[in-house]
Coordinates of C-alpha atoms and ligand atoms in Angstrom, one line a residue:
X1 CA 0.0 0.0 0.0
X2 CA 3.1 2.2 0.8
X3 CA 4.5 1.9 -2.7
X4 CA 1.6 2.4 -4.0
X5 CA 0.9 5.7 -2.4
X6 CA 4.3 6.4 -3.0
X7 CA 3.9 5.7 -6.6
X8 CA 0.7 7.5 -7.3
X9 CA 2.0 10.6 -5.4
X10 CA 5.0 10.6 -7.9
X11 CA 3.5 10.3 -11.0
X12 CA 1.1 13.1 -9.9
X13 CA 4.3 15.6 -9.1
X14 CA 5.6 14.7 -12.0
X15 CA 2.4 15.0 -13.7
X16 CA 1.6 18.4 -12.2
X17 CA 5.6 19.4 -12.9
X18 CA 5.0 18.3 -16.6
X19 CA 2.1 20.8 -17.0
X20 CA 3.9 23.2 -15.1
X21 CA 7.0 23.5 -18.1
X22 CA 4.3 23.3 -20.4
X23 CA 2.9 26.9 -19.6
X24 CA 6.1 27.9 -18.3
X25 CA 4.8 28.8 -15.0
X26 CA 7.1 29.5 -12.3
X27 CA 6.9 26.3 -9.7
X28 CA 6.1 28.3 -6.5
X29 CA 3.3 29.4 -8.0
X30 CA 2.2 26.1 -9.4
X31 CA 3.1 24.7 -5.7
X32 CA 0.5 27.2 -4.2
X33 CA -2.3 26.8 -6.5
X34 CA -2.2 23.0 -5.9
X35 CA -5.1 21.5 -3.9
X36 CA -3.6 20.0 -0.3
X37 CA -2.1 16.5 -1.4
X38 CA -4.4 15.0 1.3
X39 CA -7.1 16.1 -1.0
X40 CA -6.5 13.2 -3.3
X41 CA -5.1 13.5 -6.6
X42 CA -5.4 15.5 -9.9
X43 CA -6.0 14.4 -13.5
X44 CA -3.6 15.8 -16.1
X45 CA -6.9 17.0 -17.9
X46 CA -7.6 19.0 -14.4
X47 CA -4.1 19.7 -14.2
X48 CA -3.3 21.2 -17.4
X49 CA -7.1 23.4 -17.1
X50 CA -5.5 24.7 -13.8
X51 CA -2.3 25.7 -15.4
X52 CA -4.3 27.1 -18.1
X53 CA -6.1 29.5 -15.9
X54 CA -2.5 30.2 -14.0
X55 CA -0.9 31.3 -17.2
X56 CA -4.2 33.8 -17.9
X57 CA -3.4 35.2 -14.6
X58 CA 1.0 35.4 -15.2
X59 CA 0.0 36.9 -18.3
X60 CA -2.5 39.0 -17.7
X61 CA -3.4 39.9 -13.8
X62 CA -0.3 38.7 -12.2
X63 CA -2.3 37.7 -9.1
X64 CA -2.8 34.1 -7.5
X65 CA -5.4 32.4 -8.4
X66 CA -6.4 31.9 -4.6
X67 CA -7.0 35.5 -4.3
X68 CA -9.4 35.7 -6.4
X69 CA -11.7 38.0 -4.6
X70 CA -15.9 38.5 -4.3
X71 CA -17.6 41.6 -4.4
X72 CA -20.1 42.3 -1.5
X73 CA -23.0 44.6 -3.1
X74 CA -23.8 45.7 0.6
X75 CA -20.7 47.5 0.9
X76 CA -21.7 50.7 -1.4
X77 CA -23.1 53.3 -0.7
X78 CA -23.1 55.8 -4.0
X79 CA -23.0 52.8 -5.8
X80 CA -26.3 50.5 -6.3
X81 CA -24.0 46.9 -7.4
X82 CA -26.0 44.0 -8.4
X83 CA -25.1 40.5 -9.9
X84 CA -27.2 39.1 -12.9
X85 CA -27.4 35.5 -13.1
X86 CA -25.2 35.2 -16.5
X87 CA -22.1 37.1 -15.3
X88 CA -23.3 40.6 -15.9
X89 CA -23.3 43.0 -13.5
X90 CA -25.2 46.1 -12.9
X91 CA -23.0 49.0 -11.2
X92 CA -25.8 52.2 -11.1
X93 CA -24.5 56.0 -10.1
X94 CA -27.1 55.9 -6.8
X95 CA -27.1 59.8 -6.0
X96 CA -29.8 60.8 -8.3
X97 CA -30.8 63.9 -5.9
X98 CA -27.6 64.9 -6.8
X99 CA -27.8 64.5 -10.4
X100 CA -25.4 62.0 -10.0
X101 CA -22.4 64.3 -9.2
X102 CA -19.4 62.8 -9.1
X103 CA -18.1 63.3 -5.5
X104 CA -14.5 61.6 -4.2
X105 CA -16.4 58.4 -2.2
X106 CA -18.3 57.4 -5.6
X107 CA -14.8 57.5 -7.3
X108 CA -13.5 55.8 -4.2
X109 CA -16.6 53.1 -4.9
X110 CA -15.8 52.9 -8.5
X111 CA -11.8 52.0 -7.7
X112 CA -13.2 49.4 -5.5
X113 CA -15.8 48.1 -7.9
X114 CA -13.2 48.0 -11.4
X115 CA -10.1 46.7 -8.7
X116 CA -12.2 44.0 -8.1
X117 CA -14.2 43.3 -11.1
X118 CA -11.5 42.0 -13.3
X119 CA -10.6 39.1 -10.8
X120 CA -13.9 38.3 -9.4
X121 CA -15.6 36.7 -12.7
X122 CA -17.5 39.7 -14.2
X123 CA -17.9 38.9 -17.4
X124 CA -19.5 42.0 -18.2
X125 CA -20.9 45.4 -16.3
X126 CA -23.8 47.7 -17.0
X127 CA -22.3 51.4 -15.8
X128 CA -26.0 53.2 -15.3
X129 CA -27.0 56.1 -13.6
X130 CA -30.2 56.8 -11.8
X131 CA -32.8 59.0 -12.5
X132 CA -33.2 61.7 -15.2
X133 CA -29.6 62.2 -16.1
X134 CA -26.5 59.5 -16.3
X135 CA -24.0 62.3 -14.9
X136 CA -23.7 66.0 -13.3
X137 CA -19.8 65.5 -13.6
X138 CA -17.5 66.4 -10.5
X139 CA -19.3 67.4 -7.2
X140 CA -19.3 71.0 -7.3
X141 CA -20.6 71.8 -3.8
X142 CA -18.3 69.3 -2.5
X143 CA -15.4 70.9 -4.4
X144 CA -16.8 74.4 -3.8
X145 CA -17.0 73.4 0.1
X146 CA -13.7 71.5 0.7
X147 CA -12.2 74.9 -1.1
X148 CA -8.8 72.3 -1.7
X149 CA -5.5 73.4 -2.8
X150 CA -3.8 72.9 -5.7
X151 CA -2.0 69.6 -4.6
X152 CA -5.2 68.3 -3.1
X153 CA -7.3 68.4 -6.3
X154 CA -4.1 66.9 -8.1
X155 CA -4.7 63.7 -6.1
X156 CA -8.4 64.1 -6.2
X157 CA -7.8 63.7 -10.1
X158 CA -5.5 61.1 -9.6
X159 CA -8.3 59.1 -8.3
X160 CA -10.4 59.8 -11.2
X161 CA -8.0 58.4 -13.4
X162 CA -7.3 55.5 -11.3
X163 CA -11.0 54.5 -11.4
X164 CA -11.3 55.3 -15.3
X165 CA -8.2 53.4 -15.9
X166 CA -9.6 50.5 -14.6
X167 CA -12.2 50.5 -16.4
X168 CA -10.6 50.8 -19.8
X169 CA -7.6 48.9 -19.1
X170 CA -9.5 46.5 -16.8
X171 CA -10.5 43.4 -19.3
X172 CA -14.4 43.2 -18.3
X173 CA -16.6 44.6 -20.9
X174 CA -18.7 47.9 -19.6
X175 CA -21.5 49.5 -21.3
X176 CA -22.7 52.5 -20.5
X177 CA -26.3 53.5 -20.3
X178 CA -26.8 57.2 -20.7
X179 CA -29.6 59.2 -20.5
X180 CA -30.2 63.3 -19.7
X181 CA -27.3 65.3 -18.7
X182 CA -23.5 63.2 -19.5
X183 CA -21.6 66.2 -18.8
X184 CA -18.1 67.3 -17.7
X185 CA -17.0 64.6 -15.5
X186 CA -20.0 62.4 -16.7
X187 CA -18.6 62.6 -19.6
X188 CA -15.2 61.0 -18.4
X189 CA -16.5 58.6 -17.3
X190 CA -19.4 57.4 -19.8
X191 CA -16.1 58.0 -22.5
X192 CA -14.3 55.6 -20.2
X193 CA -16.5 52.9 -21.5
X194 CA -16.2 50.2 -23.7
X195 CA -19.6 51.1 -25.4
X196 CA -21.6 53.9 -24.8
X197 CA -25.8 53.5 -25.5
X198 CA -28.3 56.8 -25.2
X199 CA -31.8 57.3 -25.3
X200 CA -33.8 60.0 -27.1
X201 CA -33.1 62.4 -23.7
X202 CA -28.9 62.2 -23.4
X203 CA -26.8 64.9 -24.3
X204 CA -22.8 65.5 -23.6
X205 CA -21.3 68.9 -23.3
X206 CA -18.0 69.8 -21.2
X207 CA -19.2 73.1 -19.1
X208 CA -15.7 73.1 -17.7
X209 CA -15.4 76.4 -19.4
X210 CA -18.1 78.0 -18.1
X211 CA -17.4 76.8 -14.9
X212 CA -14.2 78.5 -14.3
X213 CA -12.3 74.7 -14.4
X214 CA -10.7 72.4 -16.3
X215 CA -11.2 68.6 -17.3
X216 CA -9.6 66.3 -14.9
X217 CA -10.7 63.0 -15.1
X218 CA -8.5 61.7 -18.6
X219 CA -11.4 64.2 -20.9
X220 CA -8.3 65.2 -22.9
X221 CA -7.5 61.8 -23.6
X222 CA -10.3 60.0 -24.2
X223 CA -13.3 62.8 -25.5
X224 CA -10.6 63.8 -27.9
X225 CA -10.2 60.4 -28.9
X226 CA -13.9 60.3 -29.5
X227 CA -14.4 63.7 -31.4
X228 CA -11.1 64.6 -32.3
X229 CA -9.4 67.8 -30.6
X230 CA -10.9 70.8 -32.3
X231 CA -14.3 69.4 -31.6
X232 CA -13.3 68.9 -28.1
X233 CA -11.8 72.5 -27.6
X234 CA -14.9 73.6 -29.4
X235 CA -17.2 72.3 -26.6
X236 CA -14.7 73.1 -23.5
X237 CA -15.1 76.9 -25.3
X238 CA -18.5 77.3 -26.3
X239 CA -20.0 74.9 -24.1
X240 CA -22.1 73.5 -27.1
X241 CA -24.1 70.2 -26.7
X242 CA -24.3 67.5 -28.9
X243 CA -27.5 65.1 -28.5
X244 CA -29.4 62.6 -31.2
X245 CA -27.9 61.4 -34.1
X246 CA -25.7 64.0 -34.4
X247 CA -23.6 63.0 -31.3
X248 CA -23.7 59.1 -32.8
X249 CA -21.8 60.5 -35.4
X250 CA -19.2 62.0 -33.8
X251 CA -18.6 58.7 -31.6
X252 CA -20.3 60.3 -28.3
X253 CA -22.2 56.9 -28.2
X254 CA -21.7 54.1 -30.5
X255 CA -26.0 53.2 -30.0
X256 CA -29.0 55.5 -30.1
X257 CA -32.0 53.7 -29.1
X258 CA -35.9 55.0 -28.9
X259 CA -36.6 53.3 -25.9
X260 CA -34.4 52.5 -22.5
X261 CA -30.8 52.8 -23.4
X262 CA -30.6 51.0 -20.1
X263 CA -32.6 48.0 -21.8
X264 CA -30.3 47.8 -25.1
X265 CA -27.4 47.9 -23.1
X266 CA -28.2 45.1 -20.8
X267 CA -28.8 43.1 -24.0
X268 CA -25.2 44.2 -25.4
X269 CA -23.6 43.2 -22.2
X270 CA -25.4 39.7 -22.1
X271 CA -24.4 39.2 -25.7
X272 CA -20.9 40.5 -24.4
X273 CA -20.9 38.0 -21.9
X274 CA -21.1 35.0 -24.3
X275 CA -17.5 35.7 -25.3
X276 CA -15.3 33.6 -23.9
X277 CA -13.2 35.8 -21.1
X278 CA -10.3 35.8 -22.3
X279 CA -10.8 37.4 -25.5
X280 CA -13.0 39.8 -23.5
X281 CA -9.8 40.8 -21.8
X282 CA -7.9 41.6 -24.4
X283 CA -10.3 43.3 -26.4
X284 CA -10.8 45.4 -23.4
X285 CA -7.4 45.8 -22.3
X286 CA -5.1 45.0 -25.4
X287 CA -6.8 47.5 -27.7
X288 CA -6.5 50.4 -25.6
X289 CA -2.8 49.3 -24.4
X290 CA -2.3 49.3 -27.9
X291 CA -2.8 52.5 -28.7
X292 CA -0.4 53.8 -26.4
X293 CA 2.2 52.3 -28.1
X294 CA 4.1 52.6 -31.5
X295 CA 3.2 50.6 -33.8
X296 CA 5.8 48.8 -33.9
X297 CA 5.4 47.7 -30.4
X298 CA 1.5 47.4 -31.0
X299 CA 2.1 45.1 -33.5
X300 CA 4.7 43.0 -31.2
X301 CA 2.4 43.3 -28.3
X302 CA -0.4 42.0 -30.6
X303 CA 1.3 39.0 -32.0
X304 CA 1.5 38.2 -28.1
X305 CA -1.9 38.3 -27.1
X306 CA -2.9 36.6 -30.4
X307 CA -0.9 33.9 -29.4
X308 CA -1.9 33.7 -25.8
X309 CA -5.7 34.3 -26.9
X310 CA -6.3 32.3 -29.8
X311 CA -4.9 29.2 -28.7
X312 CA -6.7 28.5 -25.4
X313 CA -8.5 25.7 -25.1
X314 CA -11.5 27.2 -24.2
X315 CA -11.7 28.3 -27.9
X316 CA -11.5 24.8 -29.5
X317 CA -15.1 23.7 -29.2
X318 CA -16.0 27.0 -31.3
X319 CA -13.3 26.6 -33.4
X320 CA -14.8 22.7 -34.1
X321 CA -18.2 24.0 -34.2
X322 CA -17.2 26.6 -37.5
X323 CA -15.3 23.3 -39.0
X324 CA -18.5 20.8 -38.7
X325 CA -20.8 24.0 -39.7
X326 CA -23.0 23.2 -36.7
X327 CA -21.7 27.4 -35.6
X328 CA -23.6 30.5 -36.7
X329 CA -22.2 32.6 -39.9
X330 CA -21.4 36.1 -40.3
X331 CA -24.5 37.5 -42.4
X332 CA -26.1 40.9 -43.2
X333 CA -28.6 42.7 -41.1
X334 CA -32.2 42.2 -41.9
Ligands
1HE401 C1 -25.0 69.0 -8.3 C2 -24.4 69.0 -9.6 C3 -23.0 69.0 -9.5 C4 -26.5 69.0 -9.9 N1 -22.3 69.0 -8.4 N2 -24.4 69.1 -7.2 N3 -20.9 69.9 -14.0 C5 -21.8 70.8 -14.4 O1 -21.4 71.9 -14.6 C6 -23.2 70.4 -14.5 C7 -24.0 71.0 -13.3 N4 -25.3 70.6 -13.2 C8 -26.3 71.0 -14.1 O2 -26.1 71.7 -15.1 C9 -27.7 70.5 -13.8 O3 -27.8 70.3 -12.4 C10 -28.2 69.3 -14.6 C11 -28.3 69.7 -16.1 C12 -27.2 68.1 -14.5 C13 -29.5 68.8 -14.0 O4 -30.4 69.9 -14.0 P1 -31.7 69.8 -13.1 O5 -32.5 71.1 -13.4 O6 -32.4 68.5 -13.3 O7 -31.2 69.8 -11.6 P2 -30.7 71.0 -10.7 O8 -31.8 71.7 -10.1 O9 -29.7 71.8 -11.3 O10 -29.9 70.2 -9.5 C14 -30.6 69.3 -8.7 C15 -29.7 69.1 -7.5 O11 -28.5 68.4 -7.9 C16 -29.2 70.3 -6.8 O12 -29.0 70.0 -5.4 P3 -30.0 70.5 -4.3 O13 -29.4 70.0 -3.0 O14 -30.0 72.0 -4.4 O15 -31.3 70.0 -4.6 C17 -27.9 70.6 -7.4 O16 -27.0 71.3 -6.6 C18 -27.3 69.2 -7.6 N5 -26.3 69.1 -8.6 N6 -25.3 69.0 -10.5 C19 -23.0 69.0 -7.2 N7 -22.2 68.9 -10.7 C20 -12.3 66.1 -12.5 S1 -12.7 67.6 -13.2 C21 -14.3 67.5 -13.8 C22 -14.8 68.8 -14.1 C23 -16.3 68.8 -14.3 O17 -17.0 67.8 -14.2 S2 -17.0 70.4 -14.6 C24 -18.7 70.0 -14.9 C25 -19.5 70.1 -13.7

């Protein structure tokens, strides 16, 4: 029974060791993400699926796969967070007295929510706001009362970014649902988006101008990426509003729906969540890296996720699927 035991436990290191230079995972890691050898042992099949996942998280979030944490709805407060059966998550701006001004604990919420999200199996979120209007932009009483200095409101923008970086750089699909005022900050953060929907009532502007301020919360970056800078200038100026149509085809949103826009997007992110999450991740985090980069090094980096991405094994059955014809073809709308 002893060499048995014995036996069995070594083929299973060397198993687990074999799958471990297959990935090229470091073996500390591989040691902590194994299951307590009292626990009995591991298939290869199991094995290599575990080592799989460990190489998603080397590559891509760097963290242990035993840390992978849970959100707790019931700890925000600005925030309304809720958990749809499929993966898809519903994070509503909960202030709508306030119009749903930004002030520094929702940005404080929204770090916490995108930290987390990207680890804790969202496989897509619904970014809504409550009420009339999606987004009042930065707390203005708040800023007016706390009177900060110069340094202060550096880090209070800090913040911002930290929250909208996570959500563009994070790897989970979010889709905005705008309606009424998506202005200054609210702006920001609805351009911080994967996909932006509005209804018949949302319009954008940038009143920073008017306001005696500036943008603060990455507006330069990503509205100009969105309308281009003149157009951007334009508005921070003249404080002109785009709405309808018209702010579809400037790239404000990508959708313009006559009902809810809260509706369509909640069927975008559901269709979202189909994907498999790894290519999720790098659609929502490559693409944006990407662009940060030369394009030489794009083109690098791309070859890297392509390779990391399109072989998993998660993709084979789809893969099989398009090969026996039994998967869906590309067609034209009806
Ligand atoms: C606010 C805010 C706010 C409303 N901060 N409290 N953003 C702006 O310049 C937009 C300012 N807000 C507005 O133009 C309007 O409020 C709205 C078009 C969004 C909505 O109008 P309305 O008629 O429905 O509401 P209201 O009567 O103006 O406001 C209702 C309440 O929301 C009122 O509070 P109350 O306690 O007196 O009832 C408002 O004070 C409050 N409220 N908007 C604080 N923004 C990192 S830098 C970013 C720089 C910027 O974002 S600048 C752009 C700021």
């Amino acid at each position: 029974f002893m060499m048995n035991a014995a036996l069995v436990y070594l083929v299973y290191r060397v198993e687990l060791y074999a799958s471990v230079a297959r990935i090229v995972v470091g073996a500390d890691t591989a040691v902590r993400c194994l299951p307590d050898e009292g626990q009995g042992k591991l298939r290869v099949a199991e094995a290599c699926e575990i080592f799989q996942q460990i190489s998603v998280n080397v590559f891509f979030h760097n963290q242990d796969m035993h840390m992978a944490p849970t959100i707790d709805p019931s700890r925000y407060i600005n925030l309304a967070v809720e958990a749809q059966d499929d993966g898809v998550w519903i994070v509503t701006l909960n202030r709508p007295a306030k119009r749903n001004a930004l002030d520094i604990d929702t940005i404080e919420e929204l770090v916490d929510f995108f930290s987390l999200a990207p680890r804790a199996g969202v496989r897509a979120v619904v970014l809504a706001g409550k009420g009339d209007h999606f987004c009042a932009g930065l707390d203005l009483i708040e800023h007016h009362d706390e009177d900060r200095s110069p340094a202060d409101f550096m880090h209070v923008c800090l913040r911002w970014h930290e929250a909208f970086n996570k959500m563009e750089y994070g790897g989970v699909p979010v889709i905005a649902a705008l309606q009424g005022a998506v202005v200054g900050g609210g702006l920001e953060l609805a351009s911080s988006a994967h996909i932006r929907v509005m209804d018949q009532t949302a319009y954008f502007a940038l009143p920073e101008g008017q306001r005696g301020l500036f943008t603060g919360g990455g507006a330069t970056i990503r509205v100009t990426d969105l309308v281009g800078k003149s157009r951007m200038i334009d508005m921070m100026l003249t404080g002109r509003v785009y709405q309808g149509q018209e702010a579809v085809d400037l790239g404000l949103a990508q959708y313009i729906v006559e009902g809810s826009s809260f509706d369509a997007a909640l069927e975008l992110a559901r269709k979202t969540a189909e994907n498999l999450p790894l290519s999720n991740f790098a659609i929502c985090s490559a693409v944006s890296h990407m662009q940060n980069m030369s394009a030489m090094d794009a083109a690098y980096a791309e070859a890297v996720v392509a390779g990391v991405v399109n072989t998993q094994p998660d993709a084979r059955a789809r893969l099989a699927a398009f090969a026996d014809k039994t998967a869906a073809r590309v067609r034209m709308n009806k």
